[in-house]
Coordinates of N, CA and C in Angstrom, one line a residue:
Chain A
A1 N 4.0 8.2 -5.0 CA 2.0 8.9 -4.8 C 1.8 7.4 -4.8
Q2 N 0.9 7.6 -3.7 CA 0.4 6.1 -4.6 C -0.8 5.4 -4.8
S3 N -0.3 4.9 -5.4 CA -1.6 3.9 -6.6 C -1.8 2.2 -6.3
V4 N -3.1 1.7 -6.0 CA -2.8 0.1 -6.0 C -3.1 -0.5 -7.7
T5 N -3.3 -1.9 -8.2 CA -2.8 -2.3 -8.7 C -3.7 -4.0 -8.8
Q6 N -4.8 -4.2 -9.3 CA -5.9 -5.8 -9.0 C -5.6 -6.5 -9.8
L7 N -5.0 -7.2 -9.2 CA -5.2 -8.7 -11.0 C -6.1 -9.3 -11.1
G8 N -6.4 -9.3 -12.5 CA -7.7 -10.8 -12.9 C -8.5 -9.2 -13.2
S9 N -9.3 -8.7 -13.9 CA -9.7 -7.9 -14.3 C -11.9 -9.0 -13.3
H10 N -11.8 -9.8 -14.3 CA -12.8 -10.5 -14.2 C -12.1 -11.8 -13.7
V11 N -13.2 -12.5 -12.5 CA -13.1 -13.5 -11.7 C -14.2 -14.3 -11.5
S12 N -14.6 -15.6 -11.7 CA -15.4 -16.8 -12.0 C -15.4 -17.6 -11.0
V13 N -16.4 -17.4 -9.9 CA -16.7 -18.6 -9.1 C -17.7 -19.9 -8.8
S14 N -18.0 -21.0 -7.8 CA -18.7 -21.5 -8.1 C -19.3 -21.0 -6.7
E15 N -21.0 -21.2 -6.9 CA -21.1 -20.7 -5.6 C -21.1 -21.5 -4.5
G16 N -20.5 -21.2 -3.4 CA -20.5 -21.9 -2.1 C -18.1 -22.2 -2.1
A17 N -17.6 -21.7 -3.6 CA -16.5 -21.4 -3.0 C -15.7 -20.0 -2.4
L18 N -14.6 -20.6 -2.5 CA -14.0 -19.8 -2.1 C -13.3 -17.8 -2.7
V19 N -13.4 -17.3 -2.8 CA -13.5 -16.0 -3.4 C -12.0 -15.4 -2.2
L20 N -11.4 -15.0 -4.1 CA -10.5 -14.2 -3.5 C -10.2 -12.7 -4.6
L21 N -9.8 -11.9 -4.5 CA -9.7 -11.3 -5.1 C -8.4 -10.1 -5.3
R22 N -7.0 -9.7 -5.2 CA -5.8 -9.9 -5.0 C -5.9 -8.1 -5.4
C23 N -5.7 -7.5 -4.2 CA -4.7 -5.9 -4.7 C -4.0 -5.9 -4.0
N24 N -2.2 -5.2 -4.5 CA -1.6 -4.8 -4.5 C -0.9 -2.8 -4.1
Y25 N -0.7 -2.5 -3.8 CA -0.1 -1.0 -3.3 C 1.1 -0.6 -3.0
S26 N 1.3 0.7 -3.9 CA 2.4 1.6 -4.6 C 2.3 2.7 -3.1
S27 N 2.7 2.6 -2.2 CA 3.1 4.2 -1.3 C 3.6 4.7 -0.9
S28 N 3.9 5.2 -0.3 CA 5.8 6.3 0.1 C 5.6 7.2 2.1
V29 N 4.7 6.2 2.1 CA 4.5 5.8 3.8 C 3.3 5.4 3.5
P30 N 2.6 5.0 5.4 CA 2.4 3.8 5.2 C 0.7 4.0 4.7
P31 N 0.0 2.8 4.8 CA -1.8 3.4 3.9 C -2.5 3.1 4.4
Y32 N -3.3 3.5 3.8 CA -4.8 3.4 4.4 C -5.3 3.4 2.8
L33 N -6.0 1.7 3.5 CA -7.0 0.9 2.4 C -8.5 0.7 2.5
F34 N -8.9 0.1 1.7 CA -10.1 0.6 1.3 C -10.9 -0.6 0.2
W35 N -11.5 -1.4 0.7 CA -12.1 -1.8 -0.5 C -14.0 -1.8 -0.3
Y36 N -14.3 -1.2 -2.7 CA -15.7 -1.3 -1.6 C -16.3 -1.6 -2.8
V37 N -17.9 -2.1 -2.6 CA -18.0 -2.9 -4.0 C -19.1 -2.2 -4.8
Q38 N -19.4 -3.4 -6.3 CA -20.6 -1.9 -7.3 C -21.1 -3.0 -7.5
Y39 N -23.2 -3.0 -6.9 CA -24.2 -3.7 -7.2 C -24.4 -3.4 -8.4
P40 N -25.1 -3.6 -10.2 CA -25.3 -2.8 -10.7 C -26.4 -2.1 -10.6
N41 N -26.4 -0.9 -11.1 CA -26.3 0.5 -11.1 C -27.0 0.9 -9.3
Q42 N -26.1 0.3 -8.3 CA -26.5 1.0 -7.9 C -24.9 2.0 -7.4
G43 N -25.0 2.7 -6.2 CA -23.4 3.5 -6.0 C -22.2 2.9 -5.1
L44 N -21.3 3.8 -5.0 CA -20.4 2.5 -4.1 C -21.2 2.7 -2.6
Q45 N -20.1 0.8 -2.5 CA -20.4 0.8 -0.8 C -19.4 0.1 0.3
L46 N -18.5 1.2 1.2 CA -17.9 0.6 1.5 C -17.9 -1.1 2.2
L47 N -17.1 -2.0 1.8 CA -16.8 -3.6 2.3 C -16.3 -3.5 3.2
L48 N -15.1 -3.1 3.4 CA -13.5 -2.9 4.7 C -13.4 -1.6 4.4
K49 N -12.3 -0.9 5.4 CA -10.5 -0.4 5.1 C -10.4 -0.6 6.1
Y50 N -9.0 -0.6 6.5 CA -7.4 -0.4 7.1 C -7.0 0.8 7.3
T51 N -7.3 1.2 8.8 CA -6.0 2.5 8.9 C -4.6 2.2 10.1
S52 N -4.5 0.6 10.3 CA -2.8 0.7 10.2 C -3.5 0.5 12.2
A53 N -5.0 -0.2 12.3 CA -5.1 -1.1 13.4 C -4.7 -2.1 13.9
A54 N -5.5 -3.5 13.8 CA -5.7 -5.1 13.1 C -5.5 -5.1 11.5
T55 N -4.2 -5.7 11.2 CA -3.6 -5.9 10.2 C -5.3 -7.0 9.9
L56 N -5.8 -7.8 10.3 CA -6.5 -8.8 9.6 C -8.3 -7.7 9.8
V57 N -9.1 -7.9 8.6 CA -10.6 -6.5 9.2 C -11.2 -7.3 8.0
K58 N -12.3 -7.6 8.8 CA -13.5 -8.0 9.1 C -14.5 -7.1 7.7
G59 N -15.6 -7.4 7.5 CA -16.2 -5.9 7.1 C -17.6 -7.1 6.6
I60 N -18.4 -6.1 6.3 CA -20.0 -6.5 5.9 C -20.0 -7.9 4.9
N61 N -21.0 -8.5 4.8 CA -21.0 -9.8 3.8 C -19.6 -10.6 4.4
G62 N -19.3 -11.4 5.0 CA -18.9 -12.7 5.4 C -17.4 -12.4 4.8
F63 N -17.3 -11.3 4.3 CA -15.8 -10.6 3.4 C -14.2 -10.0 4.6
E64 N -13.4 -10.6 4.1 CA -12.4 -10.7 5.1 C -10.6 -10.0 4.1
A65 N -10.0 -8.7 4.7 CA -9.3 -8.7 3.7 C -7.7 -8.8 5.1
E66 N -6.4 -9.2 4.0 CA -5.7 -9.0 5.1 C -4.4 -7.9 4.9
F67 N -3.9 -7.4 5.5 CA -3.8 -6.0 5.1 C -1.7 -6.5 5.1
K68 N -0.6 -7.2 4.4 CA 0.3 -7.7 3.8 C 1.8 -7.2 3.5
K69 N 2.4 -6.0 4.6 CA 3.6 -5.1 4.6 C 4.5 -5.8 3.8
S70 N 4.9 -6.6 3.9 CA 6.1 -7.4 3.5 C 5.5 -8.2 1.7
E71 N 4.0 -8.4 1.6 CA 3.9 -8.4 -0.5 C 3.2 -6.6 -0.6
T72 N 3.0 -6.3 0.1 CA 2.1 -4.4 0.1 C 1.5 -5.3 -1.3
S73 N 0.1 -6.0 -0.1 CA -0.9 -7.0 -0.4 C -2.0 -6.1 0.6
F74 N -3.4 -6.4 0.2 CA -4.6 -6.7 0.9 C -5.8 -6.7 0.1
H75 N -5.5 -7.8 -0.6 CA -6.0 -9.4 -1.1 C -7.3 -9.6 -0.7
L76 N -8.8 -9.4 -0.7 CA -10.4 -10.0 0.0 C -10.4 -10.5 -0.4
T77 N -10.7 -11.2 0.7 CA -11.6 -12.9 0.9 C -13.0 -13.3 1.4
K78 N -13.6 -14.4 0.6 CA -14.3 -14.1 1.9 C -15.1 -16.2 2.0
P79 N -14.9 -17.4 2.9 CA -14.8 -18.5 3.0 C -15.7 -19.2 1.4
S80 N -16.9 -18.4 2.0 CA -17.9 -18.8 0.6 C -18.5 -18.1 0.4
A81 N -19.0 -18.7 -1.5 CA -19.6 -17.0 -2.0 C -21.4 -17.3 -2.1
H82 N -21.6 -16.8 -2.6 CA -23.3 -16.2 -3.4 C -23.6 -15.6 -3.7
M83 N -24.5 -16.5 -4.4 CA -24.9 -15.3 -6.3 C -25.0 -14.0 -5.7
R84 N -25.6 -13.4 -4.1 CA -25.6 -12.0 -4.2 C -24.4 -11.2 -4.0
D85 N -23.2 -12.1 -4.5 CA -21.7 -11.0 -3.8 C -21.4 -10.6 -5.2
A86 N -22.1 -11.3 -6.3 CA -21.5 -10.7 -8.2 C -22.3 -9.4 -8.2
A87 N -21.2 -8.6 -8.3 CA -21.0 -7.7 -8.5 C -19.8 -7.0 -8.9
E88 N -18.8 -5.4 -9.4 CA -17.4 -5.1 -9.1 C -17.2 -4.9 -7.6
Y89 N -15.8 -5.1 -8.4 CA -15.3 -5.0 -6.5 C -14.1 -4.0 -6.5
F90 N -14.1 -2.9 -6.0 CA -13.3 -2.0 -6.0 C -11.8 -1.7 -4.9
C91 N -10.1 -2.4 -5.2 CA -9.3 -2.1 -3.8 C -9.9 0.1 -4.3
A92 N -9.0 0.3 -3.1 CA -8.6 2.5 -3.2 C -7.6 2.1 -2.3
V93 N -6.8 3.0 -2.4 CA -5.7 3.8 -1.9 C -5.8 5.3 -1.2
S94 N -5.6 5.0 0.3 CA -6.5 7.4 0.3 C -4.8 7.7 0.4
D95 N -4.9 9.3 0.3 CA -3.9 9.9 0.2 C -3.6 10.3 1.2
P96 N -2.9 10.3 1.8 CA -2.6 11.3 3.0 C -2.9 12.4 3.5
N97 N -2.5 13.1 2.2 CA -2.5 15.2 2.1 C -3.4 15.2 1.6
T98 N -4.2 14.6 0.7 CA -5.8 15.0 0.4 C -6.9 14.3 0.3
D99 N -6.7 13.8 1.1 CA -8.1 12.0 1.7 C -8.5 11.3 0.0
K100 N -8.2 12.0 0.1 CA -8.9 11.9 -2.3 C -8.5 10.3 -2.2
L101 N -10.3 9.1 -2.3 CA -9.2 8.1 -2.5 C -8.7 6.9 -4.7
I102 N -7.9 6.9 -4.3 CA -6.6 6.5 -5.9 C -7.6 4.8 -5.9
F103 N -8.8 4.8 -6.9 CA -9.0 3.2 -6.9 C -8.9 2.2 -8.0
G104 N -8.0 1.0 -8.1 CA -7.7 0.5 -9.2 C -8.9 0.3 -9.5
T105 N -8.5 -0.8 -11.1 CA -9.5 -0.1 -11.5 C -10.0 -2.2 -12.5
G106 N -10.3 -2.1 -10.9 CA -12.0 -3.2 -10.4 C -11.5 -4.2 -10.9
T107 N -12.4 -5.2 -10.1 CA -13.0 -7.1 -10.8 C -13.9 -7.5 -10.1
R108 N -14.3 -8.1 -11.6 CA -15.9 -7.8 -11.9 C -15.4 -10.2 -11.4
L109 N -16.9 -9.7 -10.6 CA -17.4 -11.1 -9.5 C -18.2 -11.9 -9.7
Q110 N -17.9 -13.2 -10.7 CA -19.0 -14.1 -11.0 C -19.5 -15.5 -10.0
V111 N -21.0 -15.7 -9.6 CA -20.7 -16.4 -8.9 C -21.3 -17.5 -10.1
F112 N -21.8 -18.2 -10.5 CA -22.2 -19.5 -11.0 C -23.1 -20.0 -9.6
P113 N -24.1 -20.5 -10.0 CA -24.4 -21.9 -9.3 C -24.1 -23.0 -9.8
Chain B
G1 N -30.1 14.4 5.0 CA -30.6 13.0 4.4 C -30.3 11.6 4.9
A2 N -30.5 10.6 3.6 CA -29.9 9.6 5.3 C -28.8 9.5 4.4
G3 N -28.7 9.2 2.4 CA -27.6 9.3 2.4 C -27.0 10.4 0.9
V4 N -26.2 9.8 0.4 CA -25.1 11.0 -0.8 C -26.8 10.7 -1.6
S5 N -27.0 12.0 -2.2 CA -28.3 11.8 -3.7 C -27.3 13.1 -4.6
Q6 N -27.8 12.9 -6.5 CA -27.0 12.9 -7.4 C -28.4 13.2 -8.1
T7 N -28.5 14.7 -9.5 CA -29.7 14.8 -10.0 C -29.2 15.1 -10.9
P8 N -28.6 15.5 -12.0 CA -30.3 14.1 -13.0 C -29.5 12.1 -12.0
S9 N -30.1 11.8 -12.6 CA -29.7 10.7 -12.9 C -29.2 10.0 -14.4
N10 N -29.5 11.2 -15.1 CA -29.6 10.4 -16.1 C -28.9 12.0 -16.8
K11 N -28.4 12.0 -17.9 CA -27.9 13.0 -18.5 C -27.7 12.6 -20.0
V12 N -28.7 13.7 -21.2 CA -28.3 13.5 -22.3 C -27.8 14.9 -23.1
T13 N -26.9 15.6 -23.8 CA -25.9 16.7 -24.6 C -25.7 16.3 -25.4
E14 N -25.8 17.3 -26.4 CA -25.5 17.6 -27.6 C -23.8 18.2 -27.0
K15 N -23.1 17.2 -28.0 CA -21.4 17.7 -28.0 C -21.5 19.8 -28.2
G16 N -20.8 20.2 -27.5 CA -20.7 21.8 -27.3 C -21.6 22.2 -25.8
K17 N -22.9 21.9 -25.4 CA -23.1 22.4 -25.3 C -22.8 22.2 -23.5
Y18 N -24.0 22.8 -22.0 CA -23.5 22.9 -21.0 C -24.4 22.5 -19.9
V19 N -23.5 22.2 -19.2 CA -24.1 20.7 -18.2 C -24.0 21.3 -16.7
E20 N -24.8 20.9 -15.7 CA -24.6 21.2 -14.3 C -25.4 20.0 -14.0
L21 N -24.2 19.2 -13.2 CA -24.5 18.6 -11.9 C -25.1 18.4 -10.6
R22 N -25.9 18.1 -9.9 CA -25.6 18.1 -8.1 C -25.3 17.3 -8.2
C23 N -24.3 17.5 -6.8 CA -23.8 15.9 -5.2 C -25.0 17.1 -3.6
D24 N -25.7 16.2 -3.1 CA -25.5 16.4 -2.0 C -25.6 16.0 -0.5
P25 N -24.7 16.2 0.0 CA -24.0 15.1 0.9 C -25.4 14.7 1.6
I26 N -24.9 13.6 2.5 CA -25.4 13.4 4.1 C -24.5 14.4 4.9
S27 N -25.6 15.4 5.9 CA -26.3 16.1 6.4 C -24.9 16.5 7.2
G28 N -23.8 17.3 7.9 CA -23.2 17.6 8.6 C -21.6 17.2 7.6
H29 N -21.8 16.4 7.5 CA -20.2 15.8 5.9 C -20.2 17.6 6.0
T30 N -18.9 17.3 6.1 CA -18.0 18.4 5.9 C -17.1 18.9 4.5
A31 N -16.8 17.6 4.4 CA -16.4 16.6 3.2 C -17.0 16.7 1.8
L32 N -16.7 17.1 0.7 CA -16.9 16.2 -0.1 C -16.4 16.5 -1.5
Y33 N -16.8 14.7 -2.5 CA -14.9 14.5 -3.6 C -16.4 14.6 -4.7
W34 N -15.7 14.7 -5.9 CA -16.4 14.1 -7.4 C -15.2 13.3 -7.5
Y35 N -15.9 12.5 -7.8 CA -15.5 11.6 -9.6 C -16.5 11.8 -10.0
R36 N -14.5 10.6 -10.9 CA -15.8 10.2 -12.9 C -15.4 9.0 -13.0
Q37 N -16.1 8.2 -13.9 CA -16.0 6.2 -13.9 C -16.2 6.0 -15.7
S38 N -15.5 5.9 -16.1 CA -15.7 5.9 -17.2 C -15.6 3.8 -17.2
L39 N -16.3 3.5 -18.6 CA -16.0 2.3 -18.9 C -15.4 1.8 -18.2
G40 N -15.7 0.3 -17.7 CA -14.8 -0.4 -17.4 C -13.7 -0.4 -16.7
Q41 N -13.5 0.9 -15.7 CA -12.7 2.2 -15.4 C -12.5 1.6 -13.1
G42 N -11.5 1.8 -12.2 CA -12.7 2.5 -11.5 C -12.6 4.4 -11.2
P43 N -13.9 4.6 -10.4 CA -13.7 6.2 -9.9 C -11.9 6.8 -10.4
E44 N -11.8 8.1 -11.0 CA -11.1 8.4 -11.0 C -11.2 10.4 -10.2
F45 N -10.8 11.0 -9.5 CA -10.5 12.0 -8.6 C -10.8 13.5 -9.4
L46 N -11.8 14.3 -9.0 CA -11.6 14.9 -9.9 C -11.9 16.3 -8.7
I47 N -12.2 16.6 -7.9 CA -11.9 17.9 -6.5 C -12.3 17.5 -5.8
Y48 N -11.7 18.3 -4.6 CA -11.9 17.5 -3.0 C -12.7 18.9 -2.0
F49 N -14.0 19.2 -1.6 CA -14.3 20.8 -0.5 C -13.6 20.4 0.0
Q50 N -13.5 21.5 0.8 CA -13.7 21.4 3.2 C -14.1 22.4 2.7
G51 N -15.2 21.8 3.8 CA -16.5 23.1 4.1 C -16.5 24.1 2.6
T52 N -16.6 25.4 2.5 CA -16.7 25.5 1.4 C -16.0 26.0 0.1
G53 N -14.7 25.3 0.1 CA -13.4 25.8 -0.7 C -12.5 24.3 -1.4
A54 N -12.7 24.7 -2.6 CA -12.1 24.0 -3.0 C -10.2 23.2 -2.6
A55 N -10.3 22.6 -1.8 CA -9.4 22.3 -0.6 C -7.4 21.5 -1.9
D56 N -8.7 20.9 -3.0 CA -7.4 20.0 -3.9 C -9.2 19.7 -5.6
D57 N -8.3 20.6 -7.0 CA -9.0 20.2 -7.9 C -8.3 19.7 -8.3
S58 N -6.9 19.3 -8.4 CA -5.9 18.0 -9.7 C -6.1 17.6 -10.2
G59 N -7.6 17.5 -10.1 CA -7.7 16.6 -10.9 C -8.7 16.5 -12.0
L60 N -9.6 18.1 -12.3 CA -10.5 18.3 -13.3 C -9.9 18.6 -14.3
P61 N -10.2 17.6 -15.7 CA -8.8 17.3 -16.7 C -8.8 18.7 -17.0
N62 N -9.3 19.9 -17.0 CA -9.3 21.0 -18.2 C -10.1 22.3 -16.7
D63 N -9.9 23.4 -18.1 CA -10.7 24.8 -17.4 C -12.0 24.6 -18.3
R64 N -12.6 23.5 -18.9 CA -13.6 23.3 -19.2 C -14.5 23.0 -18.1
F65 N -13.3 22.0 -16.9 CA -14.9 22.0 -15.2 C -14.8 22.5 -14.4
F66 N -15.9 22.9 -14.2 CA -15.7 23.9 -12.8 C -17.1 23.2 -12.1
A67 N -16.3 23.6 -10.6 CA -18.1 23.0 -9.1 C -17.2 24.1 -8.0
V68 N -18.6 23.6 -7.7 CA -19.6 24.9 -7.2 C -19.9 24.8 -5.4
R69 N -19.7 24.8 -4.0 CA -19.8 24.5 -2.8 C -20.6 25.7 -1.9
P70 N -20.6 26.6 -2.9 CA -20.9 28.0 -2.0 C -21.6 27.5 -0.4
E71 N -22.1 27.2 0.0 CA -23.1 27.1 1.6 C -22.7 25.9 2.5
G72 N -21.6 24.8 1.6 CA -20.5 24.1 2.5 C -21.3 22.9 2.0
S73 N -22.4 22.7 1.6 CA -23.7 21.6 1.7 C -23.9 20.7 -0.2
V74 N -24.9 21.5 -1.1 CA -24.7 21.2 -1.9 C -23.5 21.6 -2.3
S75 N -22.9 20.5 -3.8 CA -22.3 20.7 -4.3 C -22.7 20.8 -6.0
T76 N -21.8 22.3 -7.2 CA -22.5 21.9 -8.5 C -21.4 21.3 -9.1
L77 N -20.7 20.5 -10.4 CA -20.7 20.0 -10.7 C -20.8 20.1 -12.2
K78 N -19.8 21.2 -13.4 CA -20.1 23.1 -14.3 C -19.7 21.7 -15.4
I79 N -19.1 21.5 -16.3 CA -19.3 21.5 -17.3 C -19.4 21.5 -18.6
Q80 N -18.2 23.2 -19.2 CA -19.0 24.1 -20.1 C -18.4 22.8 -21.2
R81 N -19.2 23.4 -23.0 CA -18.7 22.8 -24.0 C -18.3 21.1 -24.8
T82 N -19.1 20.5 -23.6 CA -18.6 18.9 -23.6 C -18.4 19.2 -25.0
E83 N -17.8 17.8 -24.7 CA -17.1 16.8 -26.0 C -17.5 15.7 -25.3
R84 N -17.5 14.8 -26.9 CA -18.2 13.1 -25.8 C -17.2 11.9 -25.5
G85 N -16.2 12.7 -25.7 CA -14.9 12.2 -24.3 C -15.1 12.6 -22.3
D86 N -16.8 13.1 -21.9 CA -17.0 13.4 -21.5 C -17.5 12.0 -21.1
S87 N -18.5 11.9 -21.5 CA -19.3 11.3 -21.4 C -18.9 9.6 -20.1
A88 N -19.4 9.4 -19.3 CA -18.7 9.0 -17.8 C -20.2 8.9 -16.8
V89 N -20.8 7.7 -15.7 CA -20.5 8.7 -14.6 C -20.0 9.5 -13.7
Y90 N -20.6 10.0 -13.3 CA -19.7 11.1 -12.6 C -20.7 11.5 -11.3
L91 N -19.6 10.4 -10.6 CA -19.8 10.1 -8.6 C -19.8 11.6 -7.7
C92 N -20.5 11.4 -6.5 CA -20.3 12.2 -5.5 C -19.7 11.3 -4.6
A93 N -19.7 12.3 -3.1 CA -19.1 11.3 -1.8 C -19.3 12.4 -1.4
S94 N -19.3 12.0 0.0 CA -18.8 13.0 1.0 C -18.2 11.8 2.3
T95 N -17.5 12.9 3.7 CA -16.7 12.7 4.7 C -17.6 13.2 6.1
L96 N -17.2 12.5 7.2 CA -17.9 13.5 8.8 C -16.5 14.8 7.9
A97 N -15.8 15.1 8.1 CA -14.5 15.0 8.2 C -13.0 15.5 7.5
G98 N -13.5 14.7 6.5 CA -12.3 14.9 4.9 C -10.6 14.7 5.8
L99 N -11.0 12.8 6.7 CA -10.1 12.8 7.9 C -9.3 12.0 6.7
P100 N -8.5 11.5 5.7 CA -7.5 9.9 5.7 C -8.2 9.1 6.0
T101 N -9.2 8.5 6.5 CA -9.7 7.5 7.6 C -11.5 7.1 7.4
D102 N -11.2 8.2 7.3 CA -13.0 8.8 6.7 C -13.5 7.5 6.0
T103 N -14.2 7.5 6.1 CA -15.2 5.9 4.9 C -15.8 7.1 4.2
Q104 N -15.8 7.5 2.7 CA -16.1 8.1 1.7 C -17.9 7.3 2.0
Y105 N -19.0 8.1 1.5 CA -20.1 7.5 1.4 C -20.9 8.6 -0.2
F106 N -20.7 7.1 -0.8 CA -21.3 8.2 -2.5 C -21.9 7.3 -2.5
G107 N -22.6 8.8 -2.6 CA -23.9 9.0 -4.7 C -24.1 7.8 -5.4
P108 N -25.3 7.9 -6.0 CA -26.2 6.6 -7.1 C -25.0 6.9 -8.5
G109 N -24.6 8.4 -8.4 CA -24.3 9.0 -9.9 C -25.2 9.6 -10.8
T110 N -24.3 10.1 -11.5 CA -24.8 11.0 -13.2 C -24.7 10.5 -13.3
R111 N -25.4 9.6 -14.7 CA -24.9 9.1 -15.8 C -24.5 9.8 -16.9
L112 N -23.5 10.2 -18.0 CA -23.7 11.5 -18.2 C -23.5 11.4 -20.5
T113 N -23.7 10.8 -20.9 CA -23.7 11.0 -22.5 C -23.5 12.2 -23.5
V114 N -22.9 12.5 -23.7 CA -22.8 13.2 -24.4 C -22.4 12.8 -26.3
L115 N -23.6 13.5 -27.2 CA -23.8 12.6 -28.5 C -23.3 13.8 -29.5

């Protein structure tokens, strides 16, 4: 069965600092992995996804993530945080049989000026 | 439409009542998903439609929950005899073909509060 674990329910950074949000997965088959962002009072929006092509995936708003099979990780990074990046971030894995998404518990990113 | 829409945006009901939540997917999307997001948690899968049929309803918590998609477009999630524990944000998503690599496009959700 597929699952994801997000370490750190809250992450705080200063504006301009590196953002690192952690996600580890468990999967019996090669996984498809996703990062979604949820701004206050808005729906989930896809940041990026890994579908077994390039292991370094670039997404919107300057975010990227690297698939590391040896570490079963898919951490999300951004070199320089902006105030507008403050939101909830969810890592998810796709179930290959039913295509449903299995989400982590989320990480709330706070950005301080 | 331009995106996935859900109505109502907020629903307050009393324990024991019946509620219906509606989802309008992106035009042409064949796959539709319902998720439930409780406070402080990630979304949890409820049911998945491919066309008119429910391809996977393994996430429905009990027989009080039911969903339909009679014409392969709009879907309605129905909850009978609501309980306080049903309070959550109910999210709908759609994809073009229902493939595991497809991007799921989410609606803004319906916040259900059961008093």
